[in-house]
PDB file of C-alpha atoms in Angstrom:
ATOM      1  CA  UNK V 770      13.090 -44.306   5.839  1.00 83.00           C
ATOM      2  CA  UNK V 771      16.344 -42.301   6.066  1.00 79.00           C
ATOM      3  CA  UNK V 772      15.562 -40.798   2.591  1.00 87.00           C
ATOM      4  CA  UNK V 773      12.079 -39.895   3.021  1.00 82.00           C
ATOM      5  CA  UNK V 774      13.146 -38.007   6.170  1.00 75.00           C
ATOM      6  CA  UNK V 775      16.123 -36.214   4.487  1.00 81.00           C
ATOM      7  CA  UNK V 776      13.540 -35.473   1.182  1.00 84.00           C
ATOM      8  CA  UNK V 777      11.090 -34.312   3.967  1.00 77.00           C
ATOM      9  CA  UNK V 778      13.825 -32.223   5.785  1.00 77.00           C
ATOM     10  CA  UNK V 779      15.015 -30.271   2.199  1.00 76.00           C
ATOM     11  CA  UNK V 780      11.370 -29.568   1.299  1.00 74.00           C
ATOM     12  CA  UNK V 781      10.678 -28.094   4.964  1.00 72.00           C
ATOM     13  CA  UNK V 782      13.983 -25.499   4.715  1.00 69.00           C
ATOM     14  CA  UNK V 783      13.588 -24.801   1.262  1.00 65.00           C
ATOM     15  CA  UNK V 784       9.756 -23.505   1.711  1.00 62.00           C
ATOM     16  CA  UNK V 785      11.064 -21.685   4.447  1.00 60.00           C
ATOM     17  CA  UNK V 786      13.373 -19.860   2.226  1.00 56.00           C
ATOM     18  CA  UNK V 787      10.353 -18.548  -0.376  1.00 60.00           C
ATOM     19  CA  UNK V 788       8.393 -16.239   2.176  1.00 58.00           C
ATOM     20  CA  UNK V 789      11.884 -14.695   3.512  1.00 58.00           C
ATOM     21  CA  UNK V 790       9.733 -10.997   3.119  1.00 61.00           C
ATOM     22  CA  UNK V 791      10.699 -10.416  -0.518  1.00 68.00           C
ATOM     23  CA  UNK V 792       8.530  -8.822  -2.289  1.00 73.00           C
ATOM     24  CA  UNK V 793       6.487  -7.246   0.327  1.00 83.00           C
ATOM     25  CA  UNK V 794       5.593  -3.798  -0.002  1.00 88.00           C
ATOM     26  CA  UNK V 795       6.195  -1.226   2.679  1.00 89.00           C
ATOM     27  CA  UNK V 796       3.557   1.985   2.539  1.00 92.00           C
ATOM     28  CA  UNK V 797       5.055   5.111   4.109  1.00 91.00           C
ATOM     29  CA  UNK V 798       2.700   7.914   4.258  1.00 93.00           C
ATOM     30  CA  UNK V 799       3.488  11.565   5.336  1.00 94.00           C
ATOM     31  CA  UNK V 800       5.779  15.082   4.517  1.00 95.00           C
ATOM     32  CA  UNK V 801       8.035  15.169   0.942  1.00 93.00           C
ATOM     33  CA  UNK V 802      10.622  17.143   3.073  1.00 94.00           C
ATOM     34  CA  UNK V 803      12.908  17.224   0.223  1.00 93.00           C
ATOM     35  CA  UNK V 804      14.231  15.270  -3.498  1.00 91.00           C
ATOM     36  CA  UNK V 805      17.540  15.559  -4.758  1.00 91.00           C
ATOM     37  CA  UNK V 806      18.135  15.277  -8.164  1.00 90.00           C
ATOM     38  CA  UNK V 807      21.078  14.100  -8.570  1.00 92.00           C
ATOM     39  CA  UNK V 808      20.795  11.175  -6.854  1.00 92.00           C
ATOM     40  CA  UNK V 809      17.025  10.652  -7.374  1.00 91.00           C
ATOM     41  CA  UNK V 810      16.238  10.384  -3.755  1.00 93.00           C
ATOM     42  CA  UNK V 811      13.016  11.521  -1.498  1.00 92.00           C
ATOM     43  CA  UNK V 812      12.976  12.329   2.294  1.00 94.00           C
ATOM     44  CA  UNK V 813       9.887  11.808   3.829  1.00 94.00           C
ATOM     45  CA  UNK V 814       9.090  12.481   7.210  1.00 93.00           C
ATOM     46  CA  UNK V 815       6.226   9.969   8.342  1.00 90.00           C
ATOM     47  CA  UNK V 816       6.177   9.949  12.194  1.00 88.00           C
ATOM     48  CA  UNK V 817       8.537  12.228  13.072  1.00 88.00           C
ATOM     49  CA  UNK V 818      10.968   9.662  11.971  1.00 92.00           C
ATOM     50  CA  UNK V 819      13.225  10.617   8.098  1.00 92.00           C
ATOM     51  CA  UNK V 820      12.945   8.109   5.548  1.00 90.00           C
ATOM     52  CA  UNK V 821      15.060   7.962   2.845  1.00 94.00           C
ATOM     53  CA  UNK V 822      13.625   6.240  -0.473  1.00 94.00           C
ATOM     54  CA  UNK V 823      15.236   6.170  -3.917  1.00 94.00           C
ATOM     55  CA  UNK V 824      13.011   6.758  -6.988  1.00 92.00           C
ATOM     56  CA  UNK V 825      13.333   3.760 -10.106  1.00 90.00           C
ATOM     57  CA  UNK V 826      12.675   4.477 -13.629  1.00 90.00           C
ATOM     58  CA  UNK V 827       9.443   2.825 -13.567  1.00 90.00           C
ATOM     59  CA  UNK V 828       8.483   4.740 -10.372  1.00 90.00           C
ATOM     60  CA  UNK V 829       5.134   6.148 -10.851  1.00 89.00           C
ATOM     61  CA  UNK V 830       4.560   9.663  -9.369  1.00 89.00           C
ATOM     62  CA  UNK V 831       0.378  10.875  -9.320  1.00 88.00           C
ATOM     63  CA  UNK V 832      -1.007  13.612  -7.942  1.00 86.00           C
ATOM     64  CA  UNK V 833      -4.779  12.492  -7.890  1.00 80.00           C
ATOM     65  CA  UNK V 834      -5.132  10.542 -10.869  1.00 80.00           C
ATOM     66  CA  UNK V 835      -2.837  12.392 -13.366  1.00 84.00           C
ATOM     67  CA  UNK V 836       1.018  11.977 -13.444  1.00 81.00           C
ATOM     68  CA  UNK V 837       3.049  14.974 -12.367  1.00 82.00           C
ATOM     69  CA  UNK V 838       6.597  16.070 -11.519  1.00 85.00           C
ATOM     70  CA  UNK V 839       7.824  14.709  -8.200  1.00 88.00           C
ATOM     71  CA  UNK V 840       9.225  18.816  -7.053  1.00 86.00           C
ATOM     72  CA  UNK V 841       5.627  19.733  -7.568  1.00 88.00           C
ATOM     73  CA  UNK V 842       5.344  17.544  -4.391  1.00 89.00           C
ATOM     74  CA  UNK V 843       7.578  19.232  -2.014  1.00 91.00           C
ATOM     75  CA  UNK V 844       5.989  20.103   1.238  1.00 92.00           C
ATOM     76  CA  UNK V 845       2.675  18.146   0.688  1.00 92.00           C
ATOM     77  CA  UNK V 846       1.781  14.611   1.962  1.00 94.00           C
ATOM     78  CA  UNK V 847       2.401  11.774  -0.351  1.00 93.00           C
ATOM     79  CA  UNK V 848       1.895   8.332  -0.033  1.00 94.00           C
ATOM     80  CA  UNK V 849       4.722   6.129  -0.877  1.00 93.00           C
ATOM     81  CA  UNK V 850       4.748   2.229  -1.917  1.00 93.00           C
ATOM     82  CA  UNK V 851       7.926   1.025  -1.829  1.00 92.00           C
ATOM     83  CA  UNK V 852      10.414  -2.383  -1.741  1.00 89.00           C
ATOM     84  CA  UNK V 853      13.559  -2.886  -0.136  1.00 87.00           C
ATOM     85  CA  UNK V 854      13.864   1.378   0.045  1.00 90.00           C
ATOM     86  CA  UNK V 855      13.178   1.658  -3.705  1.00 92.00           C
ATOM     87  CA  UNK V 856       9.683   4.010  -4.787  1.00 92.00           C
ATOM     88  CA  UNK V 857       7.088   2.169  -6.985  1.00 91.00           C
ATOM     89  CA  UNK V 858       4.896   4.754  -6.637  1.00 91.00           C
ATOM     90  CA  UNK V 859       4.371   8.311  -5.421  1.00 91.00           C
ATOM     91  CA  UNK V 860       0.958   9.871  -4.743  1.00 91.00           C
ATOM     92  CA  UNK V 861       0.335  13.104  -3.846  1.00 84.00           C
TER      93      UNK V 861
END
């Protein structure tokens, strides 16, 4: 009995462990205040609150449905999908 309630207990904290919020994706919508090149970051402001996301390698950047150069986007709303503060993609 002890061992089927131990076995039970592990199972129990160990599922609690997968959905700990990775891999969730956080949508910020609003102004491309600014991207600096050197360290490959945007500011967005999206509420009147500054967000500060950092663009990947793989980070896709649209405007519409064609790809484009993220400086293009400076000053226009975008739509950014992003996890843990790093862009997957940038539509504008």
């Amino acid at each position: 009995m002890k061992t089927i309630l131990s076995i039970l207990a592990v199972v129990a904290l160990g599922a609690g462990s997968i959905f700990a919020g990775c891999g969730k994706k956080v949508e910020t919508t609003g102004t491309l205040k600014s991207f600096d090149k050197d360290t490959k970051t945007l500011v967005i402001e999206a509420d009147g609150k500054e967000s500060k996301i950092a663009l990947t390698p793989k980070t896709e950047v649209k405007k519409g449905k064609k790809s484009t150069d993220i400086a293009k986007l400076v000053g226009k709303k975008v739509k950014v999908v992003s996890e843990h503060k790093k862009a997957d993609s940038v539509t504008g």
